[in-house]
JSON list of C-alpha atoms in Angstrom, two decimals:
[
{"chain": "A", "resi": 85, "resn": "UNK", "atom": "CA", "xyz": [-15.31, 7.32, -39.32]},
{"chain": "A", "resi": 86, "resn": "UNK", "atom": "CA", "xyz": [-19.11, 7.41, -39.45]},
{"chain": "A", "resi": 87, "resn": "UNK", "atom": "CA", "xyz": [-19.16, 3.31, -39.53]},
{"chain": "A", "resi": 88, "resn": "UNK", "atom": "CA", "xyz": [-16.74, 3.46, -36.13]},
{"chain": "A", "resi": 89, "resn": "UNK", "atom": "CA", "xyz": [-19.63, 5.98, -34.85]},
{"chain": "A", "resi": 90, "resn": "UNK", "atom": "CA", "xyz": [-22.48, 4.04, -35.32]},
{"chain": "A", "resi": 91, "resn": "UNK", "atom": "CA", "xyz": [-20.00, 0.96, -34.17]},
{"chain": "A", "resi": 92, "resn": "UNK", "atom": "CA", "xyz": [-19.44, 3.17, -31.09]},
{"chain": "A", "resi": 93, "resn": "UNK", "atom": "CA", "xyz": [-23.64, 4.22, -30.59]},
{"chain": "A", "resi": 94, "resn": "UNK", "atom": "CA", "xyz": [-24.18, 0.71, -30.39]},
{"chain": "A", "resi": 95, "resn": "UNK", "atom": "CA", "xyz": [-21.27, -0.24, -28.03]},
{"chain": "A", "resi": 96, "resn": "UNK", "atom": "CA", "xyz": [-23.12, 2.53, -25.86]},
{"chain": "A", "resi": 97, "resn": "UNK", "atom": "CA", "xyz": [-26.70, 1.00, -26.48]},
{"chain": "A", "resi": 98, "resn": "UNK", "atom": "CA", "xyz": [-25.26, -2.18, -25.38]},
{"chain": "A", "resi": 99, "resn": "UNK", "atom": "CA", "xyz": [-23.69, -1.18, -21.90]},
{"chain": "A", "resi": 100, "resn": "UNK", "atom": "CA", "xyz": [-27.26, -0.47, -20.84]},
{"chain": "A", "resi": 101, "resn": "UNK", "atom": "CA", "xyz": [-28.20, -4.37, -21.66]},
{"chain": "A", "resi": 102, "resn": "UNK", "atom": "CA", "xyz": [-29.65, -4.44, -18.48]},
{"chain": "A", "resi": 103, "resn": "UNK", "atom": "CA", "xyz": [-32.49, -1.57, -18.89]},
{"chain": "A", "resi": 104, "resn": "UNK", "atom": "CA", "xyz": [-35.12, -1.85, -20.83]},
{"chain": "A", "resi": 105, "resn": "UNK", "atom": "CA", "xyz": [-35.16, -0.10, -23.77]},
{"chain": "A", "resi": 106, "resn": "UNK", "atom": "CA", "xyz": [-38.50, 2.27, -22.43]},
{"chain": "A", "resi": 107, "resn": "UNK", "atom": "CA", "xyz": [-35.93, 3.79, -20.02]},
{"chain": "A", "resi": 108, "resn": "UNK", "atom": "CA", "xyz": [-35.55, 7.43, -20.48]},
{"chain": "A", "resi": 109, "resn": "UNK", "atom": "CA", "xyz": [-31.87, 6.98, -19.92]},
{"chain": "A", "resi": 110, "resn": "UNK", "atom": "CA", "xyz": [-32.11, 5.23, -23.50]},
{"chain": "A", "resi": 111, "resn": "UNK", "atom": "CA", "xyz": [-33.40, 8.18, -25.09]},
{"chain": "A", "resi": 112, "resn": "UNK", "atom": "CA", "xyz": [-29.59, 10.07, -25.72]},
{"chain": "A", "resi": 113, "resn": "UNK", "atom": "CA", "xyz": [-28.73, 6.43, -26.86]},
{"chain": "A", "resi": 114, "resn": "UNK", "atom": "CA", "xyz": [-31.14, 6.30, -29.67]},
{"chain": "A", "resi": 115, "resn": "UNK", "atom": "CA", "xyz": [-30.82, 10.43, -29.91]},
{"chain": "A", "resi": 116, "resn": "UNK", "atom": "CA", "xyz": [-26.58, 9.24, -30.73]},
{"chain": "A", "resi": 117, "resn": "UNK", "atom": "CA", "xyz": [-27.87, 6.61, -32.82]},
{"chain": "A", "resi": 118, "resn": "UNK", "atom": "CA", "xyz": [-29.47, 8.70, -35.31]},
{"chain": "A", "resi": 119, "resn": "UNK", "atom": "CA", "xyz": [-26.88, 11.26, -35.47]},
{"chain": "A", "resi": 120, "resn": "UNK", "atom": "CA", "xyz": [-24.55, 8.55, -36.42]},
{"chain": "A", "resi": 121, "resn": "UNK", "atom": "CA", "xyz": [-27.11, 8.07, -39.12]},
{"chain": "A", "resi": 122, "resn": "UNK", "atom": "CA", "xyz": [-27.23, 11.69, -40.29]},
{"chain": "A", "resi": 123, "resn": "UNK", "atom": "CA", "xyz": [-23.40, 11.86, -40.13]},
{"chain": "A", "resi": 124, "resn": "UNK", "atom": "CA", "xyz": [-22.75, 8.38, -42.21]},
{"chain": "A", "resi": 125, "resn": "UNK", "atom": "CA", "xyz": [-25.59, 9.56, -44.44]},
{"chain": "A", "resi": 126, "resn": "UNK", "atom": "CA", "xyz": [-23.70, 13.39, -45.08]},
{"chain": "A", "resi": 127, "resn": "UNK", "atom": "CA", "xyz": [-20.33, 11.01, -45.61]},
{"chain": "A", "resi": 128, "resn": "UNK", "atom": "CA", "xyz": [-21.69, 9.50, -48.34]},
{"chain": "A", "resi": 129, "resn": "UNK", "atom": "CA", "xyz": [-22.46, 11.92, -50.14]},
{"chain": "A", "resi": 130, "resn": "UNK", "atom": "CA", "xyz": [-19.12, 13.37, -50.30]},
{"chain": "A", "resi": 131, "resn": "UNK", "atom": "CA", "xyz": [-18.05, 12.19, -53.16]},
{"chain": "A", "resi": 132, "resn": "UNK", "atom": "CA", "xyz": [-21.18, 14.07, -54.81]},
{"chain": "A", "resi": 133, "resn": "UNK", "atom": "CA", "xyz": [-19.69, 17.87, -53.96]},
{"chain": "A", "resi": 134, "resn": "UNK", "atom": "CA", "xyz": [-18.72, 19.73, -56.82]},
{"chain": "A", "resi": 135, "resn": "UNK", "atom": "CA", "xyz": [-19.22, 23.58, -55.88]},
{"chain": "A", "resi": 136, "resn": "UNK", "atom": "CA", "xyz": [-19.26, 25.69, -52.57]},
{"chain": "A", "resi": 137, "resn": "UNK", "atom": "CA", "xyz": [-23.28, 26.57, -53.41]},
{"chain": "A", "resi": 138, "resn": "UNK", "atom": "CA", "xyz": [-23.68, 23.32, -55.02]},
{"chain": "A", "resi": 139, "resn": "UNK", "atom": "CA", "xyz": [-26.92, 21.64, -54.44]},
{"chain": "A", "resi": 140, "resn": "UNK", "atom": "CA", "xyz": [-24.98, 18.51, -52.33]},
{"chain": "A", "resi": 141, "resn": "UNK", "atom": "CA", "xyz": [-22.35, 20.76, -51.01]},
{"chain": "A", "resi": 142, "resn": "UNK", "atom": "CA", "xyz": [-25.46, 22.75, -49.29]},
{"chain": "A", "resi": 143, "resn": "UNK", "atom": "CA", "xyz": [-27.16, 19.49, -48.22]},
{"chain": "A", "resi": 144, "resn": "UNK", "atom": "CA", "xyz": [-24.11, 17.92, -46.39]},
{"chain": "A", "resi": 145, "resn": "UNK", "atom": "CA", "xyz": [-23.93, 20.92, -44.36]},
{"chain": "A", "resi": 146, "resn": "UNK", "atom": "CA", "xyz": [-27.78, 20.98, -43.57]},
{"chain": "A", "resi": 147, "resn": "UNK", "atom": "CA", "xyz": [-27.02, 17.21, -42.16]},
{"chain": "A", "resi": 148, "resn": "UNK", "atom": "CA", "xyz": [-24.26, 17.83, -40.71]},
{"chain": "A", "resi": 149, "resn": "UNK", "atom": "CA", "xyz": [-25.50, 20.91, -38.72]},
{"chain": "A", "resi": 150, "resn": "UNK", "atom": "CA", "xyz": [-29.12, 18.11, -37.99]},
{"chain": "A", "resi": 151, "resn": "UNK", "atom": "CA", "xyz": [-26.83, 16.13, -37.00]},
{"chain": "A", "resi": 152, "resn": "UNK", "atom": "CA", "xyz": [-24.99, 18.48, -34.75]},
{"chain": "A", "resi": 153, "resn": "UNK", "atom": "CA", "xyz": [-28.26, 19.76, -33.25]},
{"chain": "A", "resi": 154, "resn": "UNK", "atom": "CA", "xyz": [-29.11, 16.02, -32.59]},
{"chain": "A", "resi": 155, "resn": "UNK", "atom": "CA", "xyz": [-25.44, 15.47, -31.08]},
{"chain": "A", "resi": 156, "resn": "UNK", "atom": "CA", "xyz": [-26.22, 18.48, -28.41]},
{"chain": "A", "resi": 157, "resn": "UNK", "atom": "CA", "xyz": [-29.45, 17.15, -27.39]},
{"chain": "A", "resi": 158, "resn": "UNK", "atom": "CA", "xyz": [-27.64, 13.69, -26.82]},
{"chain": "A", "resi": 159, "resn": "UNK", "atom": "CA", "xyz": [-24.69, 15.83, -24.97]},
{"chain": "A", "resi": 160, "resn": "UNK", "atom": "CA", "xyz": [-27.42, 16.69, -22.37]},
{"chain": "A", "resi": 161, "resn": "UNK", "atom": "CA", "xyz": [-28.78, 13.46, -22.04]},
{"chain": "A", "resi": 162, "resn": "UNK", "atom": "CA", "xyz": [-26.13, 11.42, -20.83]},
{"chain": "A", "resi": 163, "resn": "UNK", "atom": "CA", "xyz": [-25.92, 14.15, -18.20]},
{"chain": "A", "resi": 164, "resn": "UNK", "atom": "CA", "xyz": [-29.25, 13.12, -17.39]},
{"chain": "A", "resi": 165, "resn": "UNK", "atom": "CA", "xyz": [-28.06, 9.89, -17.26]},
{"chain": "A", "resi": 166, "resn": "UNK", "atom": "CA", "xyz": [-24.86, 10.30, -15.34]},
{"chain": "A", "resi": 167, "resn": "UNK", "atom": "CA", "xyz": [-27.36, 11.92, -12.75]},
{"chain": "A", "resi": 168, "resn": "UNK", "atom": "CA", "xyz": [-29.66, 9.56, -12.80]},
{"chain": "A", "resi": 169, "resn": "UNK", "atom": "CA", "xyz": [-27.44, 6.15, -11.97]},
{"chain": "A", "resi": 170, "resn": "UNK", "atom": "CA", "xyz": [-23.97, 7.84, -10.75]},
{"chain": "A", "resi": 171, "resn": "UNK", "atom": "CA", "xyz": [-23.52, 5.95, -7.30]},
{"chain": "A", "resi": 172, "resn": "UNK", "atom": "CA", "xyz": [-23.05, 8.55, -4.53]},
{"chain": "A", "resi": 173, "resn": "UNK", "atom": "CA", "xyz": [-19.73, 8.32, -3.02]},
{"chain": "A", "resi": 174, "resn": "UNK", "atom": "CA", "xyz": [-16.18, 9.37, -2.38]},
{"chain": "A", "resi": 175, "resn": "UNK", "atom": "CA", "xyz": [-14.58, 10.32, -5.90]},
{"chain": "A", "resi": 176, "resn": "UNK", "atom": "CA", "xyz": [-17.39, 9.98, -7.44]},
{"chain": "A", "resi": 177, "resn": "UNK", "atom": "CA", "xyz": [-19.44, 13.48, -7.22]},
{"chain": "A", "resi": 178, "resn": "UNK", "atom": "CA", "xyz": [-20.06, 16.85, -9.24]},
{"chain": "A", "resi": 179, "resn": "UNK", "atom": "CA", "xyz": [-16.69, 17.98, -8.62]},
{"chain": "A", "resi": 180, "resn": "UNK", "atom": "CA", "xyz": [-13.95, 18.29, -10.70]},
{"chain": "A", "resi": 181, "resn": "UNK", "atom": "CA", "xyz": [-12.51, 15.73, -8.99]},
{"chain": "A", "resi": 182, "resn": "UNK", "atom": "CA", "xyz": [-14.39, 13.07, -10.97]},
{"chain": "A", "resi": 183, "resn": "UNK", "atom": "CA", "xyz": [-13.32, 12.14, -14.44]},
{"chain": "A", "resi": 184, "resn": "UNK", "atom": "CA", "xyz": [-17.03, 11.56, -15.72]},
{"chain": "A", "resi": 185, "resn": "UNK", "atom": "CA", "xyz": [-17.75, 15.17, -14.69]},
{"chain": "A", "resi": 186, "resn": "UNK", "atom": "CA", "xyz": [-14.86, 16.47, -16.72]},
{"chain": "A", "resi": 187, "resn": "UNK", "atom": "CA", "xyz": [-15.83, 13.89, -19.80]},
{"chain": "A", "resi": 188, "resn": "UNK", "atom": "CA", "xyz": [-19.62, 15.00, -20.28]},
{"chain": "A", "resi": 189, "resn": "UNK", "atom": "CA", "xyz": [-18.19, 18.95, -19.68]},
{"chain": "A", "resi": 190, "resn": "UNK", "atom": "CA", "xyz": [-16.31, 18.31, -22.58]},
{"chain": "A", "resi": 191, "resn": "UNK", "atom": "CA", "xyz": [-18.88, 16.23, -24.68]},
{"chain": "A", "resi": 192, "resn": "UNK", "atom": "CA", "xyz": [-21.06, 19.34, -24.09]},
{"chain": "A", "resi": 193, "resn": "UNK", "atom": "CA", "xyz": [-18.66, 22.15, -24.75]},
{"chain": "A", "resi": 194, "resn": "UNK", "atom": "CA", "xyz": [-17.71, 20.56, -28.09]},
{"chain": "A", "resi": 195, "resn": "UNK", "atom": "CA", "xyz": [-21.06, 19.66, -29.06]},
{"chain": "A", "resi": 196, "resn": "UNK", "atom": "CA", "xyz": [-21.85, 23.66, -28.83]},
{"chain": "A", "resi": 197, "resn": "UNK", "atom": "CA", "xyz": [-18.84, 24.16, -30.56]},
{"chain": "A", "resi": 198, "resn": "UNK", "atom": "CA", "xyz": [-19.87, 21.80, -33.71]},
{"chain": "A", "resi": 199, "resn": "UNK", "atom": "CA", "xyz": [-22.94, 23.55, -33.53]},
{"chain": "A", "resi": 200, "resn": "UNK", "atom": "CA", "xyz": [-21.52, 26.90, -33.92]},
{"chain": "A", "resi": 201, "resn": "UNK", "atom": "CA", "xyz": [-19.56, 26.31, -36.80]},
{"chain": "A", "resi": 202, "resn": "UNK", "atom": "CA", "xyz": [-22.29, 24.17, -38.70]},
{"chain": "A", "resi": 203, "resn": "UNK", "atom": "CA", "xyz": [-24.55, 27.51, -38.36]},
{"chain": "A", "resi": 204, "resn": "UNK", "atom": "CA", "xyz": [-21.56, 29.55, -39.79]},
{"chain": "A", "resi": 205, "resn": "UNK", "atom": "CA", "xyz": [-20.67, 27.42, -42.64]},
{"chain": "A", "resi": 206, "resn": "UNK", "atom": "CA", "xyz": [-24.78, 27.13, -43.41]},
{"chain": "A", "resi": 207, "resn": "UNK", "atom": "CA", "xyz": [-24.89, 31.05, -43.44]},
{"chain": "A", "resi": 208, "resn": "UNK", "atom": "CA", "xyz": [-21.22, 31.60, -45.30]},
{"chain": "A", "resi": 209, "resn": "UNK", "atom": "CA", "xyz": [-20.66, 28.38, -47.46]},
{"chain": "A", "resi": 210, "resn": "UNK", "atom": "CA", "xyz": [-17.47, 30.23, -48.82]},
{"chain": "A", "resi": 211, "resn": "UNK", "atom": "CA", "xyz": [-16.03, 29.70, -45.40]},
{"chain": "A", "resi": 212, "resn": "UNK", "atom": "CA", "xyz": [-16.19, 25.49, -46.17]},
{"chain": "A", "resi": 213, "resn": "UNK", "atom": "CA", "xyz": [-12.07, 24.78, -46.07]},
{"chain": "A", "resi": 214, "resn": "UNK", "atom": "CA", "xyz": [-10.75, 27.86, -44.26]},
{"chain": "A", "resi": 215, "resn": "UNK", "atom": "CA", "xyz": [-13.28, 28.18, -41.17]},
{"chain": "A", "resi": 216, "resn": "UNK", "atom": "CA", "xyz": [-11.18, 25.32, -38.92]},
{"chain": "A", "resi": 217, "resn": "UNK", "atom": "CA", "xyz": [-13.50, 26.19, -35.62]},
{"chain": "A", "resi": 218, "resn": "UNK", "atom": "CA", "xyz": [-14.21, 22.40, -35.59]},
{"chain": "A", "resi": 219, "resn": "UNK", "atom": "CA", "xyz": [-10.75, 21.92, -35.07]},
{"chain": "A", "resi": 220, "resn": "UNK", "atom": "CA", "xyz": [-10.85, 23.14, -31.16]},
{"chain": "A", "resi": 221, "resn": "UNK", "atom": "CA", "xyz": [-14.20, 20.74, -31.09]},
{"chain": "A", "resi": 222, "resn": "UNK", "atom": "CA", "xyz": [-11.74, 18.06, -31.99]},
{"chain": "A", "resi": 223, "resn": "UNK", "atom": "CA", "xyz": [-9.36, 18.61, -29.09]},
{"chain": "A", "resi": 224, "resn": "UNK", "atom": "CA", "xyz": [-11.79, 19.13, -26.46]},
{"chain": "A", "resi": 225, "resn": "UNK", "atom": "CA", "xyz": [-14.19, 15.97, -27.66]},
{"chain": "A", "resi": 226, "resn": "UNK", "atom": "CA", "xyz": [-10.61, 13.77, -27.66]},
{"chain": "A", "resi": 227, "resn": "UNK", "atom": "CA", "xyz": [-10.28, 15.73, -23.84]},
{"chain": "A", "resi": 228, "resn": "UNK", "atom": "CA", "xyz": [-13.31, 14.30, -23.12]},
{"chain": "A", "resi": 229, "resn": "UNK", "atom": "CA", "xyz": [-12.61, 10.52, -24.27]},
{"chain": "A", "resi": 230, "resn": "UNK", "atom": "CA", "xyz": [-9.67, 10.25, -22.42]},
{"chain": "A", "resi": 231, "resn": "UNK", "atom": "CA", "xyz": [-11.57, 11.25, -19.51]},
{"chain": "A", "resi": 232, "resn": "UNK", "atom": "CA", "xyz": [-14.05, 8.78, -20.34]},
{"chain": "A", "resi": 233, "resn": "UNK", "atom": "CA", "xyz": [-11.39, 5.84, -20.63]},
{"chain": "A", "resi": 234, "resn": "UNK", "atom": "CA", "xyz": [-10.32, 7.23, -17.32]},
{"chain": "A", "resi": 235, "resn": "UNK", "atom": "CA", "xyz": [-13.20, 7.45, -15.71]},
{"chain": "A", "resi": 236, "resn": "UNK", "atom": "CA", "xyz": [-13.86, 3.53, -17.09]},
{"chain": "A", "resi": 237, "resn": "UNK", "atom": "CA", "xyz": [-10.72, 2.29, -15.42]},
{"chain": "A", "resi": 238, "resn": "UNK", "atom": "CA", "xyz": [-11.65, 3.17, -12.25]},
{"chain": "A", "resi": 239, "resn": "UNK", "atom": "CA", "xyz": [-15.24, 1.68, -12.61]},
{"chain": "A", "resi": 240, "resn": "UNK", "atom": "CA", "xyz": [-13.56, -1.68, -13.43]},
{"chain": "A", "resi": 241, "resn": "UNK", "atom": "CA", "xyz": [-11.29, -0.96, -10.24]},
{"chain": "A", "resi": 242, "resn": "UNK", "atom": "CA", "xyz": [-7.75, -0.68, -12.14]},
{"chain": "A", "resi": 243, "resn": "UNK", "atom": "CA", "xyz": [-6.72, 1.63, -10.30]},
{"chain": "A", "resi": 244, "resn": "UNK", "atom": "CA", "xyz": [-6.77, -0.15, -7.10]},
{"chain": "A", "resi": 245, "resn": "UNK", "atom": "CA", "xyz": [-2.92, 1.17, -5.93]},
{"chain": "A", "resi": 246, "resn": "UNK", "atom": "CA", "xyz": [-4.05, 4.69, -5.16]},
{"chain": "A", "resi": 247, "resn": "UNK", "atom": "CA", "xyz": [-5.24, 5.81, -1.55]},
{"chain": "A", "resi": 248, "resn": "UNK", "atom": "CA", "xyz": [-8.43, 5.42, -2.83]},
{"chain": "A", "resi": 249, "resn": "UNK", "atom": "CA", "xyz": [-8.18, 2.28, -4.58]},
{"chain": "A", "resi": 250, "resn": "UNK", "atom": "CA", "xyz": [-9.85, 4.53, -7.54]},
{"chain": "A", "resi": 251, "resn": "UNK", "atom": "CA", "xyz": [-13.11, 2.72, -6.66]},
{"chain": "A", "resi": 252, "resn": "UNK", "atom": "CA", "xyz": [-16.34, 3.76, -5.28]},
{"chain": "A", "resi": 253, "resn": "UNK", "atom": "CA", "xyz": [-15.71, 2.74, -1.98]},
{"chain": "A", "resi": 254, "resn": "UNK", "atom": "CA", "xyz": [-12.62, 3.72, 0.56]},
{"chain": "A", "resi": 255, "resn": "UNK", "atom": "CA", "xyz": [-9.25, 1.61, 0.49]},
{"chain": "A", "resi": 256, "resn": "UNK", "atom": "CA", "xyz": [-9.61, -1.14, 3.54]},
{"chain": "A", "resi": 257, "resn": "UNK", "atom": "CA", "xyz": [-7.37, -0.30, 6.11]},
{"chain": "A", "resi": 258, "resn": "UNK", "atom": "CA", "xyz": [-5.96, 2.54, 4.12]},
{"chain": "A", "resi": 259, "resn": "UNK", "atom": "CA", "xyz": [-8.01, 5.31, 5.86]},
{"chain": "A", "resi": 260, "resn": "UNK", "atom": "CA", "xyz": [-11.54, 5.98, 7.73]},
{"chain": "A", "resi": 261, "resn": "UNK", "atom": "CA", "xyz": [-13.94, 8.23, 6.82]},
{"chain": "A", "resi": 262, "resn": "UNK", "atom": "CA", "xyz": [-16.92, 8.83, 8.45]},
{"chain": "A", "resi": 263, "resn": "UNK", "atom": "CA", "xyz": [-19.61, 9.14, 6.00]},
{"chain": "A", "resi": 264, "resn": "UNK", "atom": "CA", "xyz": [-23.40, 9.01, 5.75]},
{"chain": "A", "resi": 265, "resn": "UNK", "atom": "CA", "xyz": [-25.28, 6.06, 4.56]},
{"chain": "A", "resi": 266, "resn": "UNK", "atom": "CA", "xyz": [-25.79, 6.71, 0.65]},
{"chain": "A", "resi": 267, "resn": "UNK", "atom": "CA", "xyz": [-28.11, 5.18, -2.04]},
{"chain": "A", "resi": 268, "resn": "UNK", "atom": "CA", "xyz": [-26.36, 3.22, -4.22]},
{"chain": "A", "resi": 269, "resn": "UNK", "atom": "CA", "xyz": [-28.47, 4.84, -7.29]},
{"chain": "A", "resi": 270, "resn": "UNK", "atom": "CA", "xyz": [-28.71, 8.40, -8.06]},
{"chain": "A", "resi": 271, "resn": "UNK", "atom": "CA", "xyz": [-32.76, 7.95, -8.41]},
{"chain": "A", "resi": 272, "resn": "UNK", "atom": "CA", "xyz": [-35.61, 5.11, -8.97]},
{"chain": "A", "resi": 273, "resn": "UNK", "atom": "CA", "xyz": [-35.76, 3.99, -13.03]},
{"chain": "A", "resi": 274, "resn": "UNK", "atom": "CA", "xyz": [-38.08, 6.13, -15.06]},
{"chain": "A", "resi": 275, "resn": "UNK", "atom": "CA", "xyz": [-40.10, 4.39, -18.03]},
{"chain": "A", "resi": 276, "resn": "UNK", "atom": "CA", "xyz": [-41.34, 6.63, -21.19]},
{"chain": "A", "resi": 277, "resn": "UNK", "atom": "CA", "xyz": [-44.17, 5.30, -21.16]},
{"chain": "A", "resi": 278, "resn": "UNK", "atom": "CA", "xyz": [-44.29, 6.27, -16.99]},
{"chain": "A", "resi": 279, "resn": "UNK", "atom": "CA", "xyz": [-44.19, 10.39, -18.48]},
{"chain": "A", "resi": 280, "resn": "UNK", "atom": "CA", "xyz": [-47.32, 9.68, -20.38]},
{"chain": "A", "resi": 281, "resn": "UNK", "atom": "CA", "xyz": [-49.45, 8.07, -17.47]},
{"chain": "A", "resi": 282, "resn": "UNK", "atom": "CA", "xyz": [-48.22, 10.74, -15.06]},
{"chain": "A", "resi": 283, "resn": "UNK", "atom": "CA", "xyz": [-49.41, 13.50, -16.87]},
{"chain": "A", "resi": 284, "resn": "UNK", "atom": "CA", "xyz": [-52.48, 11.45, -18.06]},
{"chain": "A", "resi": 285, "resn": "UNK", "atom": "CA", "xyz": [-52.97, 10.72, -14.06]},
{"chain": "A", "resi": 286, "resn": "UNK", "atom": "CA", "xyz": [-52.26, 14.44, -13.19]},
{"chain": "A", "resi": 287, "resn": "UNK", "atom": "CA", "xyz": [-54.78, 15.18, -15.95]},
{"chain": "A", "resi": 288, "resn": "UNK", "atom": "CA", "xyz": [-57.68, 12.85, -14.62]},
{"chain": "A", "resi": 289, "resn": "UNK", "atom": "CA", "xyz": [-56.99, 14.16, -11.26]},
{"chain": "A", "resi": 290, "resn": "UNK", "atom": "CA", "xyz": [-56.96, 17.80, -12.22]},
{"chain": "A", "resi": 291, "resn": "UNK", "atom": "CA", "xyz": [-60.80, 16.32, -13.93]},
{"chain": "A", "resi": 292, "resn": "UNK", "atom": "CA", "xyz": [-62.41, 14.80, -10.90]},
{"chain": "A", "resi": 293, "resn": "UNK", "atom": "CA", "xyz": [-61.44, 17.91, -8.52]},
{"chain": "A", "resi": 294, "resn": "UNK", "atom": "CA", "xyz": [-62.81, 20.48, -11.08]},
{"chain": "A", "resi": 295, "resn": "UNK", "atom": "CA", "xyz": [-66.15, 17.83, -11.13]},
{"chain": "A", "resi": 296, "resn": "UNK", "atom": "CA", "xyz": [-66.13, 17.84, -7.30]},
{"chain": "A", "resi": 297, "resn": "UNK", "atom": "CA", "xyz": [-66.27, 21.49, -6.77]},
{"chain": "A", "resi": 298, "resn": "UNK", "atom": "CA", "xyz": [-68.90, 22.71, -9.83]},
{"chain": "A", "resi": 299, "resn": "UNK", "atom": "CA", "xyz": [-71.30, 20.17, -8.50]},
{"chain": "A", "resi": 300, "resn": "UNK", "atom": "CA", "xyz": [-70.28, 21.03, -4.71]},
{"chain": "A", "resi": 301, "resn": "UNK", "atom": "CA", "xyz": [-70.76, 24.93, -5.76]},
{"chain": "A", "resi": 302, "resn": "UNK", "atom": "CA", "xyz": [-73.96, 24.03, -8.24]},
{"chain": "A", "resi": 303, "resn": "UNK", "atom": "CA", "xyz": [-77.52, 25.69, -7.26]},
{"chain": "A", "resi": 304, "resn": "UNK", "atom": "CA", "xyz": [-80.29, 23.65, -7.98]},
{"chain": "A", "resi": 305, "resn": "UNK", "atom": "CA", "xyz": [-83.60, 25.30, -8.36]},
{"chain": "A", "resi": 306, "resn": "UNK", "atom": "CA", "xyz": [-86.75, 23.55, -8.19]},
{"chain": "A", "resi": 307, "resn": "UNK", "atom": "CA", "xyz": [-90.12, 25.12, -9.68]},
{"chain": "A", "resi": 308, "resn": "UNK", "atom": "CA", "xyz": [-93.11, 24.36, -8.15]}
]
């Protein structure tokens, strides 16, 4: 399972070919990457487990709850991401209405939930094998995927029958809505890299006024 979750980081890395990898709608992509890591890493040591206070049966669940934290912070991303490229549009909005919207609900909720029981099982080790909270994590992360297959069947227009031809756009013919003109990206790409000059701008700006106004306020005296 942790091979088919790196297998499935990478798939994820890969439909974002077309960005560069300094886009900050990378960053939950490499964030899902390394929890794949942390989770194939806590796998393999498995096998090593012996007692519930053992010394490996202690450090699989301090991975496993890294790798959780890791997992949450990724959770948010793609939100970030979904925000940042969605394509404004009938079905395709903050409503319930819109399978992504129900998919990264539920990628969130569970992530909280693995979260919750990774702190429990760190703080009551006896729990490991009769604490099943991860269980309902399960069910609403395999919610969320089917959401997510959804929501990439309509991207890829196979669900052209409905009234809404499932797409972006309206149905030809089909019915006429009077809408606004709409970007066809949520917002402009951001770079990393554009944070760190921004603030360093901000920063040299936030210099040269300060310089401005002590030498516009200074008093020079002159002794003669």
């Amino acid at each position: 399972m942790a091979c088919i979750h790196i297998l499935s980081a990478f798939l994820y890395w890969w439909a974002w070919h077309d960005r560069t990898w300094r886009d900050v709608i990378m960053i939950p992509e490499y964030l899902n990457h390394l929890e794949a890591g942390l989770y194939l890493w806590s796998a393999l040591w498995y096998s090593r487990e012996d007692t519930l206070g053992g010394y490996y049966t202690l450090a699989v669940h301090k991975i496993e709850l890294a790798a959780a934290l890791v997992e949450i912070l990724a959770s948010f991303g793609w939100i970030m991401s979904w925000y940042m490229t969605y394509i404004r549009t009938l079905g395709r909005g903050f409503s319930l209405d819109d399978p992504d919207t129900i998919s990264y609900l539920s990628t969130s909720i569970s992530s909280i939930i693995y979260v919750i029981y990774n702190i429990q099982i760190n703080i009551y080790p006896e729990q490991y094998g009769t604490n099943f909270l991860y269980t309902y994590g399960d069910i609403v992360y395999f919610v969320g995927a089917c959401y997510y297959i959804i929501a990439a069947l309509r991207d890829d227009h196979w669900f052209w029958f409905l009234p809404f031809a499932g797409q972006y756009g309206v149905a030809v013919g089909r019915i006429h809505v009077d809408t606004r003109s709409l970007p066809q990206f949520g917002v402009p790409r951001v770079l990393i890299t554009d944070l760190c000059c921004r603030k360093r701008k901000d920063t040299t700006i936030k210099v040269n006024n300060q310089r401005e106004f002590d030498n516009g306020n200074s008093i020079v005296t002159t002794y003669l």
